[in-house]
Amino acid sequence: MTRSPLILYLAAPRGFCAGVDRAIKIVEMALEKWGAPVFVRHEIVHNKFVVDGLKAKGAVFVEELDECPDDRPVVFSAHGVPKAVPAEAAQREMVYVDATCPLVSKVHIEAERHAANGLQMIMIGHAGHPETIGTMGQLPPGEVLLVETVDDVADVQVRDPARLAFVTQTTLSVDDTADIVAALQARFPAIVGPHKEDICYATTNRQEAVKAIAPDCDALLVVGAPNSSNSKRLVEVARKAGCAYAQLVQRATDIDWRALDGIGALGITAGASAPEVLIDEVVNAFRDRYDVTVKLVETAQENVEFKVPRVLREPA
Ligand code: 0CH
Ligand code: SF4
């Protein structure tokens, strides 16, 4: 049987970012240093394959600190935690390691700095997402106002329109966020904030790469998890950029082959928390069924690397 030809546009950059790489290494180092079990508060990154791999090595994933015993180490996930979390760990004299991405920590510091200067904070982010909870939790409850959409900007009630600042989640849609920032600046001309927003290099680059391939693709698959904000944004970006069929897949088994019937050009990318081995798995599933020609489309080169703490803190 002859296989149909398929052009496979492989986006670059895709997959793991520096913050994810560092966070996973921190859990591995903690397991090496202290042995199992090491507790991890929240999925270290939003990827089942990564989480299952660490579980097999002895990591225990929980949602809240009160699920951890006092006498075992705990790692905080890459998404960041409210200030109350390390405070509680310290009060319980627990050993804890913070795997918050340095680019998320930077936003935490920004929020604190603005508040120290007497500015009321507005956060652009998704309600309930751990990064949003963590960033808003750098200040006392109720101090940070959340806006999720342009429409929310019209409703937000501020103390003093002349004394405002904003921060954002790092994994948002660059274009949607630009619209929200513009709406904030139109309503509150004195608002201060970052140069554009706080979206990180990895999020920006992955969205740019998708924009470059999406118009040429009959279908585009994003390897990533349904709870991964940055991965879900890549699906939206692909659709907006002109690829009507864009879907998230966690593994090759998620591919809906019937929906792909008759395609001639496919795009593949991956969210920042998806390991390359899963991208290979998806690509190989297409090689099994099609006569694949891979075209790598690289829109940026990344050389960001975050240092992993050389020595994890000893128990007090
Ligand atoms: O995209 P989100 O924030 O949901 O998280 P992820 O999929 O675990 O990717 C890593 C980003 C971590 C914090 O920016
Ligand atoms: Fe850090 Fe960006 Fe990766 Fe989040 S997506 S972990 S902010 S580099």
Coordinates of C-alpha atoms and ligand atoms in Angstrom, one line a residue:
M1 CA 0.0 0.0 0.0
T2 CA 1.5 3.4 -0.9
R3 CA 1.4 6.0 1.8
S4 CA 0.1 9.5 1.1
P5 CA 2.7 12.3 1.1
L6 CA 2.6 14.6 4.1
I7 CA 4.7 17.7 4.7
L8 CA 5.3 18.0 8.4
Y9 CA 6.2 21.5 9.6
L10 CA 8.0 21.2 12.8
A11 CA 8.0 24.4 14.8
A12 CA 11.1 25.7 16.6
P13 CA 11.4 26.7 19.3
R14 CA 9.0 24.1 20.9
G15 CA 8.9 22.1 24.0
F16 CA 10.9 22.5 27.2
C17 CA 11.9 26.0 28.3
A18 CA 14.7 26.8 30.8
G19 CA 12.4 27.1 33.7
V20 CA 10.8 23.7 33.2
D21 CA 14.2 22.1 32.7
R22 CA 15.4 23.7 36.0
A23 CA 12.3 22.7 37.9
I24 CA 12.5 19.0 36.9
K25 CA 16.3 18.9 37.7
I26 CA 15.5 20.3 41.2
V27 CA 13.1 17.4 42.0
E28 CA 15.7 14.9 40.7
M29 CA 18.4 16.5 42.8
A30 CA 16.2 16.5 45.9
L31 CA 15.5 12.8 45.3
E32 CA 19.2 12.1 45.0
K33 CA 20.1 14.1 48.1
W34 CA 17.3 13.1 50.5
G35 CA 16.0 9.9 49.0
A36 CA 12.3 9.1 48.6
P37 CA 9.8 10.3 49.3
V38 CA 10.2 13.9 48.2
F39 CA 7.0 15.8 48.2
V40 CA 6.1 18.2 45.4
R41 CA 3.4 20.8 45.9
H42 CA 1.4 20.8 42.7
E43 CA 2.6 19.2 39.4
I44 CA 6.2 20.3 39.0
V45 CA 5.2 21.3 35.5
H46 CA 1.8 20.5 33.8
N47 CA 2.7 17.3 32.1
K48 CA 1.5 13.8 33.1
F49 CA 4.5 12.0 31.5
V50 CA 7.0 14.2 33.5
V51 CA 5.0 13.8 36.7
D52 CA 4.7 10.0 36.3
G53 CA 8.4 9.7 35.6
L54 CA 9.2 11.5 38.9
K55 CA 6.6 9.5 40.8
A56 CA 8.4 6.4 39.7
K57 CA 11.6 7.8 41.2
G58 CA 9.9 8.5 44.5
A59 CA 8.3 12.0 44.2
V60 CA 4.9 12.4 45.8
F61 CA 2.6 15.0 44.3
V62 CA 0.2 16.9 46.5
E63 CA -1.9 20.1 46.0
E64 CA -1.4 21.7 49.4
L65 CA 1.3 21.9 52.0
D66 CA -0.9 20.4 54.7
E67 CA -0.8 17.1 52.8
C68 CA 3.0 16.9 53.5
P69 CA 4.6 15.6 56.7
D70 CA 6.9 18.0 58.6
D71 CA 9.9 15.6 58.2
R72 CA 10.2 15.2 54.5
P73 CA 11.5 17.7 51.9
V74 CA 9.0 19.5 49.7
V75 CA 9.5 21.2 46.3
F76 CA 7.3 24.1 45.1
S77 CA 6.4 23.9 41.4
A78 CA 7.7 26.0 38.6
H79 CA 4.5 28.1 38.6
G80 CA 5.3 29.8 41.9
V81 CA 3.5 29.9 45.2
P82 CA 1.8 32.5 47.4
K83 CA 4.1 33.9 50.1
A84 CA 2.0 32.1 52.7
V85 CA 3.3 28.7 51.5
P86 CA 7.1 29.1 52.2
A87 CA 6.1 31.0 55.4
E88 CA 4.1 27.9 56.6
A89 CA 6.9 25.6 55.6
A90 CA 9.4 27.7 57.6
Q91 CA 7.1 27.8 60.6
R92 CA 6.8 24.0 60.5
E93 CA 10.6 23.8 60.1
M94 CA 10.3 21.8 56.9
V95 CA 13.0 21.5 54.3
Y96 CA 11.7 23.1 51.2
V97 CA 13.1 23.9 47.8
D98 CA 11.5 26.5 45.6
A99 CA 11.5 25.5 41.9
T100 CA 9.6 28.6 40.8
C101 CA 10.9 29.7 37.5
P102 CA 13.2 32.8 37.9
L103 CA 11.0 34.6 35.3
V104 CA 7.9 34.1 37.5
S105 CA 9.9 35.2 40.6
K106 CA 10.8 38.3 38.7
V107 CA 7.1 39.1 38.4
H108 CA 6.6 38.5 42.1
I109 CA 9.3 41.0 42.9
E110 CA 7.8 43.6 40.5
A111 CA 4.4 43.2 42.2
E112 CA 6.0 43.7 45.6
R113 CA 8.0 46.7 44.4
H114 CA 4.9 48.5 43.0
A115 CA 2.9 47.8 46.2
A116 CA 5.8 49.1 48.3
N117 CA 5.6 52.3 46.2
G118 CA 2.0 52.6 47.2
L119 CA 0.5 51.5 43.8
Q120 CA -2.5 49.2 43.7
M121 CA -1.8 46.1 41.6
I122 CA -3.8 44.7 38.7
M123 CA -2.9 41.2 37.4
I124 CA -3.7 40.1 33.9
G125 CA -4.0 36.3 34.1
H126 CA -6.4 33.3 34.3
A127 CA -8.4 32.9 37.5
G128 CA -7.5 29.8 39.4
H129 CA -4.3 29.1 37.5
P130 CA -1.5 28.3 40.0
E131 CA 0.8 31.1 38.6
T132 CA -2.0 33.7 39.0
I133 CA -2.7 32.4 42.6
G134 CA 1.1 32.6 43.4
T135 CA 1.6 36.0 42.0
M136 CA -1.5 37.5 43.6
G137 CA -0.4 35.8 46.8
Q138 CA 2.7 37.9 47.0
L139 CA 0.5 40.6 48.5
P140 CA -2.2 40.4 51.1
P141 CA -5.6 38.9 50.1
G142 CA -7.7 41.4 48.1
E143 CA -4.7 43.7 47.3
V144 CA -4.3 42.5 43.7
L145 CA -7.2 42.9 41.3
L146 CA -7.5 40.3 38.5
V147 CA -8.5 41.0 34.9
E148 CA -8.8 38.2 32.4
T149 CA -10.3 39.9 29.4
V150 CA -10.7 43.3 27.7
D151 CA -14.3 43.4 29.0
D152 CA -13.1 43.0 32.6
V153 CA -11.1 46.2 32.3
A154 CA -14.3 48.2 32.1
D155 CA -15.6 46.7 35.3
V156 CA -12.5 46.8 37.5
Q157 CA -13.0 49.0 40.6
V158 CA -9.8 50.7 41.7
R159 CA -8.9 52.9 44.7
D160 CA -7.1 55.6 42.8
P161 CA -6.8 55.6 39.0
A162 CA -3.6 57.7 39.3
R163 CA -1.8 55.1 41.5
L164 CA -1.9 51.8 39.6
A165 CA 0.4 49.2 38.2
F166 CA 0.0 45.9 36.4
V167 CA 1.7 42.6 36.1
T168 CA 0.8 39.6 33.9
Q169 CA 1.0 35.8 33.9
T170 CA 4.1 34.6 31.9
T171 CA 2.2 32.2 29.7
L172 CA -0.5 34.3 28.2
S173 CA -1.4 34.9 24.5
V174 CA 0.9 37.8 23.4
D175 CA -1.8 39.3 21.2
D176 CA -4.7 39.0 23.6
T177 CA -2.6 40.5 26.4
A178 CA -1.6 43.4 24.2
D179 CA -5.3 44.2 23.8
I180 CA -5.9 44.0 27.5
V181 CA -2.9 46.2 28.3
A182 CA -4.1 48.8 25.7
A183 CA -7.6 48.8 27.3
L184 CA -6.0 49.3 30.8
Q185 CA -3.8 52.2 29.4
A186 CA -6.9 53.8 27.7
R187 CA -8.9 53.7 31.0
F188 CA -6.0 54.4 33.4
P189 CA -3.4 56.5 31.5
A190 CA -1.2 56.7 34.6
I191 CA -0.9 52.9 35.0
V192 CA 2.7 51.7 35.2
G193 CA 4.0 48.3 34.3
P194 CA 6.6 46.4 32.3
H195 CA 7.7 47.5 28.9
K196 CA 5.0 45.4 27.3
E197 CA 3.9 42.6 29.6
D198 CA 5.5 39.9 31.6
I199 CA 5.1 37.1 29.1
C200 CA 8.4 35.2 29.0
Y201 CA 10.7 34.6 26.1
A202 CA 9.7 30.9 25.8
T203 CA 5.9 31.7 25.5
T204 CA 6.6 34.5 23.0
N205 CA 8.9 32.4 20.8
R206 CA 6.6 29.3 20.7
Q207 CA 3.7 31.5 19.7
E208 CA 5.8 33.2 17.0
A209 CA 6.8 29.8 15.6
V210 CA 3.2 28.7 15.4
K211 CA 2.2 31.8 13.6
A212 CA 4.9 31.1 11.0
I213 CA 3.7 27.6 10.2
A214 CA -0.1 27.8 10.9
P215 CA -1.2 29.4 7.6
D216 CA 0.5 26.6 5.6
C217 CA -1.0 23.8 7.7
D218 CA -4.2 21.8 7.1
A219 CA -4.0 20.7 10.7
L220 CA -1.7 21.6 13.6
L221 CA -1.1 19.5 16.7
V222 CA 0.3 20.9 20.0
V223 CA 1.9 18.4 22.2
G224 CA 0.8 19.4 25.7
A225 CA -1.5 18.9 28.6
P226 CA -5.1 20.2 29.0
N227 CA -4.1 22.1 32.2
S228 CA -1.0 23.7 30.5
S229 CA -1.8 27.4 30.0
N230 CA 1.0 28.0 27.5
S231 CA 0.1 24.9 25.5
K232 CA -3.6 25.9 25.2
R233 CA -2.5 29.3 24.0
L234 CA -0.6 27.7 21.2
V235 CA -3.8 26.0 20.0
E236 CA -5.6 29.3 20.0
V237 CA -2.7 31.1 18.2
A238 CA -2.7 28.4 15.5
R239 CA -6.5 28.8 14.9
K240 CA -6.2 32.6 14.9
A241 CA -3.3 32.4 12.4
G242 CA -5.4 30.5 9.9
C243 CA -5.3 26.8 10.8
A244 CA -8.8 25.8 11.4
Y245 CA -8.0 22.3 12.8
A246 CA -5.6 22.8 15.8
Q247 CA -5.7 20.4 18.7
L248 CA -3.9 19.6 21.9
V249 CA -2.5 16.0 22.2
Q250 CA -0.8 14.6 25.2
R251 CA 0.5 11.4 23.4
A252 CA 0.3 9.8 20.0
T253 CA -2.7 7.8 21.2
D254 CA -4.7 11.1 21.4
I255 CA -4.4 11.7 17.7
D256 CA -7.8 11.7 16.0
W257 CA -6.8 10.0 12.7
R258 CA -10.2 10.3 11.1
A259 CA -10.3 14.1 11.6
L260 CA -6.9 14.3 9.8
D261 CA -8.1 12.3 6.8
G262 CA -6.9 13.9 3.5
I263 CA -4.5 16.4 5.0
G264 CA -1.3 17.3 3.0
A265 CA 0.4 19.6 5.4
L266 CA 0.6 19.2 9.2
G267 CA 2.2 21.4 11.8
I268 CA 3.6 20.1 15.1
T269 CA 4.7 22.1 18.1
A270 CA 4.8 21.5 21.9
G271 CA 4.2 23.5 25.0
A272 CA 7.0 24.5 27.4
S273 CA 6.2 21.5 29.7
A274 CA 6.2 18.8 27.0
P275 CA 9.3 16.6 26.7
E276 CA 10.9 16.0 23.3
V277 CA 10.4 12.3 23.6
L278 CA 6.6 12.9 23.3
I279 CA 7.1 15.0 20.2
D280 CA 9.2 12.2 18.7
E281 CA 6.4 9.8 19.5
V282 CA 3.8 11.9 17.7
V283 CA 6.1 12.5 14.7
N284 CA 6.8 8.8 14.5
A285 CA 3.1 8.0 14.5
F286 CA 2.8 10.1 11.4
R287 CA 5.8 8.4 9.8
D288 CA 4.0 5.1 10.3
R289 CA 1.0 6.2 8.3
Y290 CA 2.3 8.8 5.8
D291 CA 5.3 9.4 3.5
V292 CA 6.5 12.2 5.7
T293 CA 8.8 15.1 4.7
V294 CA 9.9 17.1 7.8
K295 CA 10.4 20.8 7.3
L296 CA 11.9 22.5 10.4
V297 CA 10.7 26.1 10.7
E298 CA 12.9 27.9 13.2
T299 CA 11.8 31.5 14.0
A300 CA 14.2 32.1 16.9
Q301 CA 17.1 30.4 18.6
E302 CA 17.1 30.0 22.4
N303 CA 20.1 29.8 24.6
V304 CA 18.5 30.6 28.0
E305 CA 19.6 28.3 30.8
F306 CA 18.8 28.8 34.5
K307 CA 21.2 27.7 37.1
V308 CA 20.0 24.9 39.3
P309 CA 21.0 25.6 43.0
R310 CA 24.3 23.7 43.4
V311 CA 23.5 22.6 46.9
L312 CA 20.0 22.1 48.2
R313 CA 19.5 23.4 51.7
E314 CA 20.1 21.0 54.5
P315 CA 17.5 20.4 57.1
A316 CA 17.8 23.0 59.9
Ligands
0CH1 O1 1.7 27.0 31.0 P1 1.4 26.7 32.4 O2 1.7 27.9 33.3 O3 0.1 26.2 32.7 O4 2.5 25.7 33.0 P2 3.3 24.5 32.3 O5 2.5 23.8 31.2 O6 3.7 23.6 33.5 O7 4.6 25.1 31.7 C1 5.6 25.6 32.4 C2 5.4 27.0 32.8 C3 5.6 27.2 34.3 C4 5.4 28.6 34.8 O8 5.6 29.6 33.9
SF4_2 FE1 9.8 30.2 33.0 FE2 8.6 30.9 30.8 FE3 9.2 28.4 31.1 FE4 7.3 29.6 32.6 S1 7.2 29.2 30.4 S2 8.9 28.2 33.3 S3 8.1 31.6 32.8 S4 10.7 30.1 31.0

